[in-house]
Amino acid sequence: MLSTKKIILGLSGGIAAYKSINLIRLLIKSGAEVRVICTKNALNFVTKVTLESISKNKVYCDVFEENNDYATEHVALTDWGDICIVAPATANIIGKYAGGIADDALSTSLLAFNKPVFMAPAMNCKMWDNFSVQRNCSYLKANGVYFIEPTEGFLACGYEGKGRMAEPEDIVNFISNLLTQSACLYGYKALVTAGPTHEAIDPVRFIGNHASGKMGFAIAEALALKGADVTLVCGPVNINTSNHHIKRIDVVSSDDMFNACMDLFPSMNVCIMAAAVADFKPQTTASKKLKKGQNDMLSLEMVQTKDILRNLGNIKKPGQILVGFALETDNEIENARKKLLSKNLDFVVLNSLKDKGAGFGYDTNKISIISAGDVLNFDLKTKKEASEDIVNNFCKILLK
Ligand code: CTP
């Protein structure tokens, strides 16, 4: 349900604005608080008095109106709201939003709003089919805006076709389903690391490992699917990601990864360290390529790398969730428990090298999740499924 959600309802100028009165009523009935921002054209279809009486809040319409509570009402309201619904969304407001235009209260607020936006379009069917409108909708969808598709039927303009705004009940159901089930990590910021690190010996050689990055990438995708805003810090890997909710930062060495993670972690809600960070690196990196010369042997002095997870555990604040991986060969659970405590983690994802099909290079993984009071054992699954198990586990912690 939408209980305790703060909702900004944007109304643009279409005949379907009359249905939005009922939408406000249903949103309030399901426990939400609603504030309305409307375009001047919307007020040709419904009155400000009606909107204010139903929403029980002042309606914001004119950026320069003198009796606004704040000089920058659009920013104040966008800080307040958890989600924004534009219903009805005309071709004009869709086009302005896609084009980054801010020339009235609603379009300005939309650009300042960095949380989930839902659009319920309503327009003539020929306008809806127009290539330009469709391009704008595709662009907005690709950037994470949710569309509650218009339905087919008789339109106010006399045409019959697709363009009727979805019914208020359907809009409320769509949003509450999305927020409660699939998108339970909306508004959460997640840091994920993936892949190996390369520790330079000289300008052309490095010490690395066989990590493919598949597990970390799958976790990043699973988090993004649940609505989280993900930053993926990855070592050298051959994987692409096109998900617009995943911001990718490529690094090479353990020091690069350390700096990136220490920088990012304070602003994150969760961090999952799935990278196979090198434990040792050459003490010095030769500035020129090492030549064979007369030597049969080459010795490298190695020093320990910084333990990123331990350092993150040291600066972890209450409410932040930190997850580590452990690859063990013996006394798996006991060792994982030690890691949990010594690195101040919320849980450890354990891979045992004894399990066939698990770990490096495989598309499958067999994991156990070790937390303070619990050991959860999972079957051998695809890395995608295993990543969903991991993400579901901390959804349980975050949302309890
Ligand atoms: N890790 C890290 N920084 C390092 C090495 C590892 O953050 N320099 C993280 C990994 O990303 C992983 C976890 O630590 O999430 C566990 O790594 P692992 O090598 O299994 O454990 P270690 O703590 O290094 O201990 P040991 O090698 O003794 O098992």
Short mmCIF file of C-alpha atoms and ligand atoms in Angstrom, two decimals:
data_model
loop_
_atom_site.label_atom_id
_atom_site.label_comp_id
_atom_site.label_asym_id
_atom_site.label_seq_id
_atom_site.Cartn_x
_atom_site.Cartn_y
_atom_site.Cartn_z
CA MET A 1 0.00 0.00 0.00
CA LEU A 2 0.96 3.64 -0.22
CA SER A 3 0.63 4.34 3.47
CA THR A 4 2.93 7.15 4.69
CA LYS A 5 4.11 7.87 1.12
CA LYS A 6 4.43 11.54 0.21
CA ILE A 7 3.14 11.95 -3.31
CA ILE A 8 3.45 14.89 -5.68
CA LEU A 9 0.62 14.74 -8.19
CA GLY A 10 1.35 16.69 -11.36
CA LEU A 11 -1.65 17.68 -13.43
CA SER A 12 -1.28 18.90 -17.00
CA GLY A 13 -4.02 20.26 -19.22
CA GLY A 14 -6.13 17.44 -20.57
CA ILE A 15 -9.77 16.56 -20.18
CA ALA A 16 -8.69 13.51 -18.12
CA ALA A 17 -7.77 15.98 -15.34
CA TYR A 18 -11.30 15.43 -14.02
CA LYS A 19 -10.35 11.80 -13.27
CA SER A 20 -7.43 13.03 -11.18
CA ILE A 21 -9.85 14.24 -8.52
CA ASN A 22 -10.74 10.62 -7.92
CA LEU A 23 -7.06 9.66 -8.14
CA ILE A 24 -6.22 12.09 -5.31
CA ARG A 25 -9.07 10.66 -3.25
CA LEU A 26 -7.86 7.06 -3.77
CA LEU A 27 -4.24 7.96 -2.96
CA ILE A 28 -5.29 9.62 0.29
CA LYS A 29 -7.56 6.67 1.09
CA SER A 30 -4.60 4.30 0.72
CA GLY A 31 -2.66 6.29 3.31
CA ALA A 32 -0.64 8.72 1.18
CA GLU A 33 -0.26 12.45 1.60
CA VAL A 34 -0.76 14.33 -1.66
CA ARG A 35 0.40 17.74 -2.85
CA VAL A 36 -0.68 18.94 -6.26
CA ILE A 37 1.38 20.84 -8.80
CA CYS A 38 -0.58 21.79 -11.89
CA THR A 39 -0.08 23.64 -15.14
CA LYS A 40 -2.18 26.71 -15.88
CA ASN A 41 -3.97 24.74 -18.63
CA ALA A 42 -4.98 22.05 -16.15
CA LEU A 43 -7.03 24.70 -14.36
CA ASN A 44 -9.21 24.99 -17.49
CA PHE A 45 -10.48 21.50 -16.67
CA VAL A 46 -10.56 21.42 -12.85
CA THR A 47 -10.55 24.25 -10.35
CA LYS A 48 -7.86 25.02 -7.82
CA VAL A 49 -10.51 25.06 -5.08
CA THR A 50 -11.54 21.49 -5.91
CA LEU A 51 -7.93 20.27 -5.96
CA GLU A 52 -7.15 22.02 -2.66
CA SER A 53 -10.29 20.72 -0.97
CA ILE A 54 -9.66 17.12 -2.05
CA SER A 55 -5.90 17.09 -1.43
CA LYS A 56 -6.26 19.16 1.78
CA ASN A 57 -3.15 21.06 0.70
CA LYS A 58 -2.33 24.20 -1.21
CA VAL A 59 -1.99 23.74 -4.95
CA TYR A 60 1.20 25.00 -6.55
CA CYS A 61 0.74 26.39 -10.06
CA ASP A 62 2.63 29.60 -10.59
CA VAL A 63 6.37 29.84 -9.92
CA PHE A 64 6.08 33.57 -9.21
CA GLU A 65 2.88 33.46 -7.18
CA GLU A 66 3.23 35.71 -4.13
CA ASN A 67 1.62 33.50 -1.53
CA ASN A 68 3.92 30.49 -2.12
CA ASP A 69 5.37 29.18 1.14
CA TYR A 70 8.93 29.24 -0.17
CA ALA A 71 10.76 31.32 -2.76
CA THR A 72 11.85 28.06 -4.41
CA GLU A 73 8.67 26.04 -3.98
CA HIS A 74 9.61 23.56 -6.73
CA VAL A 75 12.79 22.57 -4.87
CA ALA A 76 11.13 22.43 -1.44
CA LEU A 77 8.30 20.26 -2.77
CA THR A 78 10.63 17.93 -4.63
CA ASP A 79 12.64 17.42 -1.44
CA TRP A 80 9.38 16.59 0.35
CA GLY A 81 7.93 14.06 -2.13
CA ASP A 82 8.80 10.34 -2.27
CA ILE A 83 7.31 9.84 -5.73
CA CYS A 84 5.77 12.02 -8.42
CA ILE A 85 2.81 11.00 -10.56
CA VAL A 86 1.94 13.04 -13.62
CA ALA A 87 -1.70 12.30 -14.44
CA PRO A 88 -2.85 13.30 -16.93
CA ALA A 89 0.45 13.62 -18.77
CA THR A 90 -0.12 15.49 -22.01
CA ALA A 91 2.15 15.27 -25.07
CA ASN A 92 3.37 18.73 -24.07
CA ILE A 93 4.58 17.87 -20.54
CA ILE A 94 6.09 14.57 -21.78
CA GLY A 95 7.97 16.52 -24.47
CA LYS A 96 9.15 19.18 -22.04
CA TYR A 97 10.38 16.61 -19.53
CA ALA A 98 12.20 14.62 -22.22
CA GLY A 99 13.72 17.82 -23.60
CA GLY A 100 14.81 19.19 -20.21
CA ILE A 101 12.58 22.27 -20.48
CA ALA A 102 11.57 24.05 -17.26
CA ASP A 103 9.18 26.91 -18.01
CA ASP A 104 6.43 26.48 -15.40
CA ALA A 105 5.88 25.03 -11.93
CA LEU A 106 5.30 21.42 -13.06
CA SER A 107 8.10 21.16 -15.64
CA THR A 108 10.54 22.90 -13.28
CA SER A 109 9.61 20.57 -10.42
CA LEU A 110 10.01 17.49 -12.63
CA LEU A 111 13.58 18.46 -13.48
CA ALA A 112 14.39 19.04 -9.81
CA PHE A 113 12.85 15.71 -8.76
CA ASN A 114 15.37 12.85 -8.52
CA LYS A 115 13.07 10.12 -7.21
CA PRO A 116 10.63 7.78 -9.01
CA VAL A 117 8.36 9.44 -11.57
CA PHE A 118 5.21 7.81 -12.96
CA MET A 119 3.43 9.15 -16.02
CA ALA A 120 -0.16 8.40 -17.02
CA PRO A 121 -0.44 9.83 -20.55
CA ALA A 122 -3.74 11.06 -21.95
CA MET A 123 -4.16 12.49 -25.43
CA ASN A 124 -5.73 12.01 -28.83
CA CYS A 125 -4.79 8.63 -30.37
CA LYS A 126 -3.04 10.22 -33.36
CA MET A 127 -0.95 12.33 -31.02
CA TRP A 128 -0.10 9.24 -28.95
CA ASP A 129 1.06 7.41 -32.10
CA ASN A 130 3.14 10.37 -33.26
CA PHE A 131 6.81 9.46 -33.72
CA SER A 132 7.94 12.41 -31.67
CA VAL A 133 5.72 11.56 -28.68
CA GLN A 134 6.78 7.91 -28.91
CA ARG A 135 10.45 8.89 -29.06
CA ASN A 136 10.02 11.09 -25.97
CA CYS A 137 8.28 8.27 -24.08
CA SER A 138 11.02 5.78 -25.04
CA TYR A 139 13.67 8.24 -23.92
CA LEU A 140 11.98 8.79 -20.56
CA LYS A 141 11.43 5.04 -20.08
CA ALA A 142 15.10 4.39 -20.81
CA ASN A 143 15.89 6.85 -18.05
CA GLY A 144 13.77 5.10 -15.47
CA VAL A 145 10.43 6.91 -15.78
CA TYR A 146 7.47 4.55 -15.33
CA PHE A 147 4.60 4.77 -17.79
CA ILE A 148 1.10 3.65 -16.97
CA GLU A 149 -0.01 3.10 -20.55
CA PRO A 150 -3.15 4.82 -21.83
CA THR A 151 -6.02 2.53 -22.73
CA GLU A 152 -8.12 2.19 -25.88
CA GLY A 153 -11.66 3.47 -26.19
CA PHE A 154 -13.76 6.50 -27.03
CA LEU A 155 -11.80 9.69 -26.60
CA ALA A 156 -13.15 13.09 -25.63
CA CYS A 157 -12.17 14.42 -29.06
CA GLY A 158 -14.59 11.99 -30.72
CA TYR A 159 -11.93 9.56 -31.97
CA GLU A 160 -11.72 5.94 -30.92
CA GLY A 161 -8.25 4.56 -30.20
CA LYS A 162 -5.43 4.44 -27.66
CA GLY A 163 -5.09 7.61 -25.61
CA ARG A 164 -7.48 7.40 -22.63
CA MET A 165 -5.75 7.94 -19.31
CA ALA A 166 -5.63 4.73 -17.24
CA GLU A 167 -8.37 4.55 -14.60
CA PRO A 168 -7.39 5.98 -11.18
CA GLU A 169 -7.81 2.52 -9.54
CA ASP A 170 -5.38 1.05 -12.09
CA ILE A 171 -2.87 3.86 -11.53
CA VAL A 172 -2.94 3.29 -7.75
CA ASN A 173 -2.59 -0.50 -8.20
CA PHE A 174 0.27 -0.12 -10.65
CA ILE A 175 2.21 2.15 -8.31
CA SER A 176 1.61 0.23 -5.11
CA ASN A 177 2.54 -3.09 -6.78
CA LEU A 178 5.71 -1.62 -8.10
CA LEU A 179 6.73 0.01 -4.84
CA THR A 180 5.90 -2.89 -2.56
CA GLN A 181 7.17 -5.80 -4.63
CA SER A 182 9.63 -5.22 -7.38
CA ALA A 183 10.97 -1.81 -6.54
CA CYS A 184 11.48 -2.17 -2.80
CA LEU A 185 14.95 -0.59 -3.00
CA TYR A 186 13.77 2.68 -4.48
CA GLY A 187 15.68 5.60 -3.07
CA TYR A 188 18.49 3.32 -1.83
CA LYS A 189 22.04 3.86 -3.00
CA ALA A 190 24.17 0.74 -3.44
CA LEU A 191 27.86 0.29 -4.02
CA VAL A 192 28.99 -2.97 -5.63
CA THR A 193 32.52 -4.06 -6.51
CA ALA A 194 33.30 -6.68 -9.13
CA GLY A 195 36.09 -8.40 -11.00
CA PRO A 196 39.78 -8.80 -10.25
CA THR A 197 42.40 -6.14 -9.62
CA HIS A 198 45.66 -5.92 -11.54
CA GLU A 199 48.79 -5.08 -9.58
CA ALA A 200 51.49 -3.71 -11.84
CA ILE A 201 54.96 -5.27 -11.89
CA ASP A 202 56.25 -2.95 -14.62
CA PRO A 203 54.55 -0.95 -17.42
CA VAL A 204 53.56 -4.12 -19.31
CA ARG A 205 53.07 -6.83 -16.67
CA PHE A 206 50.77 -7.32 -13.75
CA ILE A 207 49.68 -9.85 -11.14
CA GLY A 208 45.99 -10.62 -11.40
CA ASN A 209 43.48 -13.43 -10.87
CA HIS A 210 40.81 -15.30 -12.78
CA ALA A 211 37.76 -13.41 -11.45
CA SER A 212 35.38 -12.68 -14.34
CA GLY A 213 33.24 -10.08 -12.57
CA LYS A 214 30.06 -12.05 -13.44
CA MET A 215 28.84 -12.33 -9.84
CA GLY A 216 29.31 -8.62 -9.04
CA PHE A 217 27.64 -7.57 -12.30
CA ALA A 218 24.71 -9.91 -11.61
CA ILE A 219 24.34 -8.39 -8.13
CA ALA A 220 24.41 -4.86 -9.57
CA GLU A 221 21.68 -5.83 -12.06
CA ALA A 222 19.56 -7.46 -9.33
CA LEU A 223 19.84 -4.33 -7.17
CA ALA A 224 18.96 -2.05 -10.07
CA LEU A 225 15.94 -4.22 -10.89
CA LYS A 226 14.68 -3.57 -7.38
CA GLY A 227 14.99 0.15 -8.00
CA ALA A 228 18.32 0.89 -6.27
CA ASP A 229 20.66 3.48 -7.62
CA VAL A 230 23.81 1.41 -8.14
CA THR A 231 27.45 2.41 -8.46
CA LEU A 232 29.56 -0.47 -9.75
CA VAL A 233 33.28 -0.20 -9.17
CA CYS A 234 34.93 -2.86 -11.29
CA GLY A 235 38.40 -4.06 -12.02
CA PRO A 236 39.46 -5.07 -15.56
CA VAL A 237 36.62 -7.25 -16.95
CA ASN A 238 35.09 -8.08 -20.32
CA ILE A 239 31.45 -7.43 -19.44
CA ASN A 240 29.16 -4.64 -20.57
CA THR A 241 26.28 -3.13 -18.70
CA SER A 242 23.65 -0.94 -20.27
CA ASN A 243 21.32 -0.55 -17.29
CA HIS A 244 20.79 3.17 -16.76
CA HIS A 245 20.43 2.63 -13.00
CA ILE A 246 24.03 1.37 -12.84
CA LYS A 247 26.85 3.89 -12.85
CA ARG A 248 30.07 2.09 -13.72
CA ILE A 249 33.49 3.17 -12.50
CA ASP A 250 36.41 1.23 -14.01
CA VAL A 251 39.52 0.81 -11.92
CA VAL A 252 42.67 -1.26 -12.33
CA SER A 253 44.56 -1.78 -9.07
CA SER A 254 43.53 -2.51 -5.48
CA ASP A 255 44.66 1.02 -4.56
CA ASP A 256 42.33 2.51 -7.22
CA MET A 257 39.47 0.37 -5.89
CA PHE A 258 40.27 1.34 -2.30
CA ASN A 259 40.20 5.08 -3.14
CA ALA A 260 36.94 4.80 -5.12
CA CYS A 261 35.19 2.78 -2.39
CA MET A 262 36.35 4.95 0.52
CA ASP A 263 35.13 8.01 -1.38
CA LEU A 264 31.73 6.56 -2.28
CA PHE A 265 30.79 4.49 0.79
CA PRO A 266 29.80 7.38 3.14
CA SER A 267 26.89 8.32 0.83
CA MET A 268 25.69 4.71 0.31
CA ASN A 269 23.01 2.69 2.07
CA VAL A 270 24.52 -0.65 1.15
CA CYS A 271 27.83 -1.99 -0.12
CA ILE A 272 28.56 -5.45 -1.47
CA MET A 273 32.23 -6.27 -1.98
CA ALA A 274 32.13 -9.01 -4.61
CA ALA A 275 35.50 -8.10 -6.16
CA ALA A 276 38.39 -10.52 -5.92
CA VAL A 277 40.82 -7.90 -4.70
CA ALA A 278 44.49 -8.93 -4.81
CA ASP A 279 45.80 -9.62 -1.31
CA PHE A 280 49.41 -8.80 -2.30
CA LYS A 281 51.05 -6.41 -4.72
CA PRO A 282 54.67 -5.87 -5.80
CA GLN A 283 56.38 -3.61 -3.29
CA THR A 284 57.58 -1.38 -6.12
CA THR A 285 56.47 -1.06 -9.72
CA ALA A 286 59.41 -0.83 -12.12
CA SER A 287 59.14 2.31 -14.22
CA LYS A 288 60.63 0.51 -17.25
CA LYS A 289 59.96 -2.95 -18.63
CA LEU A 290 62.03 -5.55 -16.74
CA LYS A 291 64.51 -7.15 -19.13
CA LYS A 292 65.56 -10.80 -18.99
CA GLY A 293 69.27 -9.90 -19.12
CA GLN A 294 71.50 -12.68 -17.81
CA ASN A 295 69.10 -13.73 -15.02
CA ASP A 296 67.40 -17.11 -14.82
CA MET A 297 65.41 -16.04 -11.81
CA LEU A 298 63.35 -13.03 -10.84
CA SER A 299 62.26 -12.38 -7.27
CA LEU A 300 59.54 -9.93 -6.48
CA GLU A 301 59.06 -8.46 -3.02
CA MET A 302 55.34 -8.44 -2.32
CA VAL A 303 53.45 -6.40 0.25
CA GLN A 304 49.86 -6.75 1.45
CA THR A 305 47.27 -4.55 -0.25
CA LYS A 306 44.90 -2.45 1.83
CA ASP A 307 41.90 -4.47 3.00
CA ILE A 308 39.07 -2.43 1.51
CA LEU A 309 36.30 -4.27 3.32
CA ARG A 310 37.96 -3.88 6.70
CA ASN A 311 38.42 -0.15 6.13
CA LEU A 312 34.79 0.24 5.07
CA GLY A 313 33.74 -1.71 8.18
CA ASN A 314 35.72 0.78 10.30
CA ILE A 315 33.84 3.79 8.90
CA LYS A 316 30.42 2.09 8.65
CA LYS A 317 27.63 4.16 10.23
CA PRO A 318 24.47 2.81 11.90
CA GLY A 319 21.93 1.92 9.23
CA GLN A 320 24.51 1.16 6.54
CA ILE A 321 24.72 -2.45 5.37
CA LEU A 322 28.07 -3.96 4.46
CA VAL A 323 28.40 -7.36 2.80
CA GLY A 324 31.58 -9.29 2.07
CA PHE A 325 32.41 -12.42 0.13
CA ALA A 326 34.54 -15.25 1.43
CA LEU A 327 36.13 -17.95 -0.66
CA GLU A 328 37.21 -20.74 1.66
CA THR A 329 38.57 -24.24 1.38
CA ASP A 330 38.30 -25.48 5.00
CA ASN A 331 36.37 -24.63 8.15
CA GLU A 332 34.22 -22.52 5.88
CA ILE A 333 31.49 -21.41 8.27
CA GLU A 334 33.87 -20.75 11.14
CA ASN A 335 36.17 -18.67 8.92
CA ALA A 336 33.24 -16.76 7.44
CA ARG A 337 31.97 -15.98 10.96
CA LYS A 338 35.41 -14.63 11.90
CA LYS A 339 35.34 -12.37 8.85
CA LEU A 340 31.83 -11.20 9.73
CA LEU A 341 32.94 -10.04 13.16
CA SER A 342 36.44 -8.78 12.43
CA LYS A 343 35.32 -6.68 9.43
CA ASN A 344 32.07 -5.40 11.01
CA LEU A 345 29.86 -6.93 8.29
CA ASP A 346 26.12 -7.54 8.22
CA PHE A 347 26.52 -10.79 6.35
CA VAL A 348 29.07 -12.82 4.43
CA VAL A 349 28.39 -14.62 1.16
CA LEU A 350 30.38 -17.82 1.39
CA ASN A 351 31.70 -19.81 -1.55
CA SER A 352 33.34 -23.10 -0.81
CA LEU A 353 35.95 -24.37 -3.24
CA LYS A 354 34.73 -27.85 -2.31
CA ASP A 355 31.49 -27.18 -4.21
CA LYS A 356 31.54 -28.12 -7.89
CA GLY A 357 30.37 -25.40 -10.29
CA ALA A 358 30.87 -22.60 -7.78
CA GLY A 359 33.18 -19.59 -7.90
CA PHE A 360 35.57 -18.24 -10.51
CA GLY A 361 34.71 -18.48 -14.19
CA TYR A 362 31.51 -20.54 -13.81
CA ASP A 363 28.09 -19.17 -14.74
CA THR A 364 26.76 -20.90 -11.63
CA ASN A 365 27.41 -20.46 -7.95
CA LYS A 366 26.59 -22.23 -4.72
CA ILE A 367 26.46 -19.83 -1.84
CA SER A 368 25.72 -19.75 1.85
CA ILE A 369 24.77 -16.55 3.61
CA ILE A 370 26.29 -16.22 7.06
CA SER A 371 24.96 -13.58 9.42
CA ALA A 372 25.29 -13.16 13.19
CA GLY A 373 22.49 -15.56 14.02
CA ASP A 374 21.91 -17.53 10.84
CA VAL A 375 23.37 -19.77 8.16
CA LEU A 376 21.34 -20.00 4.96
CA ASN A 377 22.45 -22.64 2.46
CA PHE A 378 21.37 -22.29 -1.15
CA ASP A 379 21.46 -24.84 -3.99
CA LEU A 380 23.74 -24.56 -7.00
CA LYS A 381 22.11 -21.85 -9.11
CA THR A 382 22.92 -19.49 -11.96
CA LYS A 383 24.83 -16.41 -10.81
CA LYS A 384 21.74 -14.38 -11.70
CA GLU A 385 19.59 -16.47 -9.34
CA ALA A 386 22.26 -16.44 -6.63
CA SER A 387 22.49 -12.65 -6.88
CA GLU A 388 18.71 -12.42 -6.41
CA ASP A 389 19.03 -14.52 -3.23
CA ILE A 390 21.70 -12.13 -1.94
CA VAL A 391 19.66 -9.03 -2.77
CA ASN A 392 16.49 -10.54 -1.27
CA ASN A 393 18.41 -11.23 1.90
CA PHE A 394 19.34 -7.66 2.51
CA CYS A 395 15.92 -6.41 1.39
CA LYS A 396 14.78 -8.47 4.41
CA ILE A 397 17.27 -6.63 6.65
CA LEU A 398 16.64 -3.17 5.19
CA LEU A 399 12.89 -3.32 5.09
CA LYS A 400 12.18 -5.15 8.34
N1 CTP B 1 38.73 -7.83 0.14
C1 CTP B 1 38.96 -6.48 0.24
N2 CTP B 1 40.22 -5.98 0.15
C2 CTP B 1 41.27 -6.82 -0.02
C3 CTP B 1 41.05 -8.21 -0.09
C4 CTP B 1 39.74 -8.69 -0.01
O1 CTP B 1 38.01 -5.71 0.40
N3 CTP B 1 42.48 -6.31 -0.11
C5 CTP B 1 37.34 -8.30 0.27
C6 CTP B 1 36.82 -9.10 -0.90
O2 CTP B 1 36.18 -8.27 -1.84
C7 CTP B 1 35.83 -10.03 -0.24
C8 CTP B 1 36.40 -10.22 1.17
O3 CTP B 1 37.34 -9.20 1.35
O4 CTP B 1 34.56 -9.44 -0.11
C9 CTP B 1 37.01 -11.55 1.46
O5 CTP B 1 38.18 -11.76 0.81
P1 CTP B 1 39.08 -13.05 1.13
O6 CTP B 1 40.29 -12.95 0.27
O7 CTP B 1 38.25 -14.29 1.07
O8 CTP B 1 39.38 -12.88 2.65
P2 CTP B 1 40.48 -12.11 3.40
O9 CTP B 1 39.79 -11.23 4.37
O10 CTP B 1 41.44 -11.45 2.44
O11 CTP B 1 41.17 -13.23 4.26
P3 CTP B 1 41.90 -14.56 3.83
O12 CTP B 1 42.55 -14.32 2.50
O13 CTP B 1 42.88 -14.76 4.91
O14 CTP B 1 40.83 -15.59 3.82
#
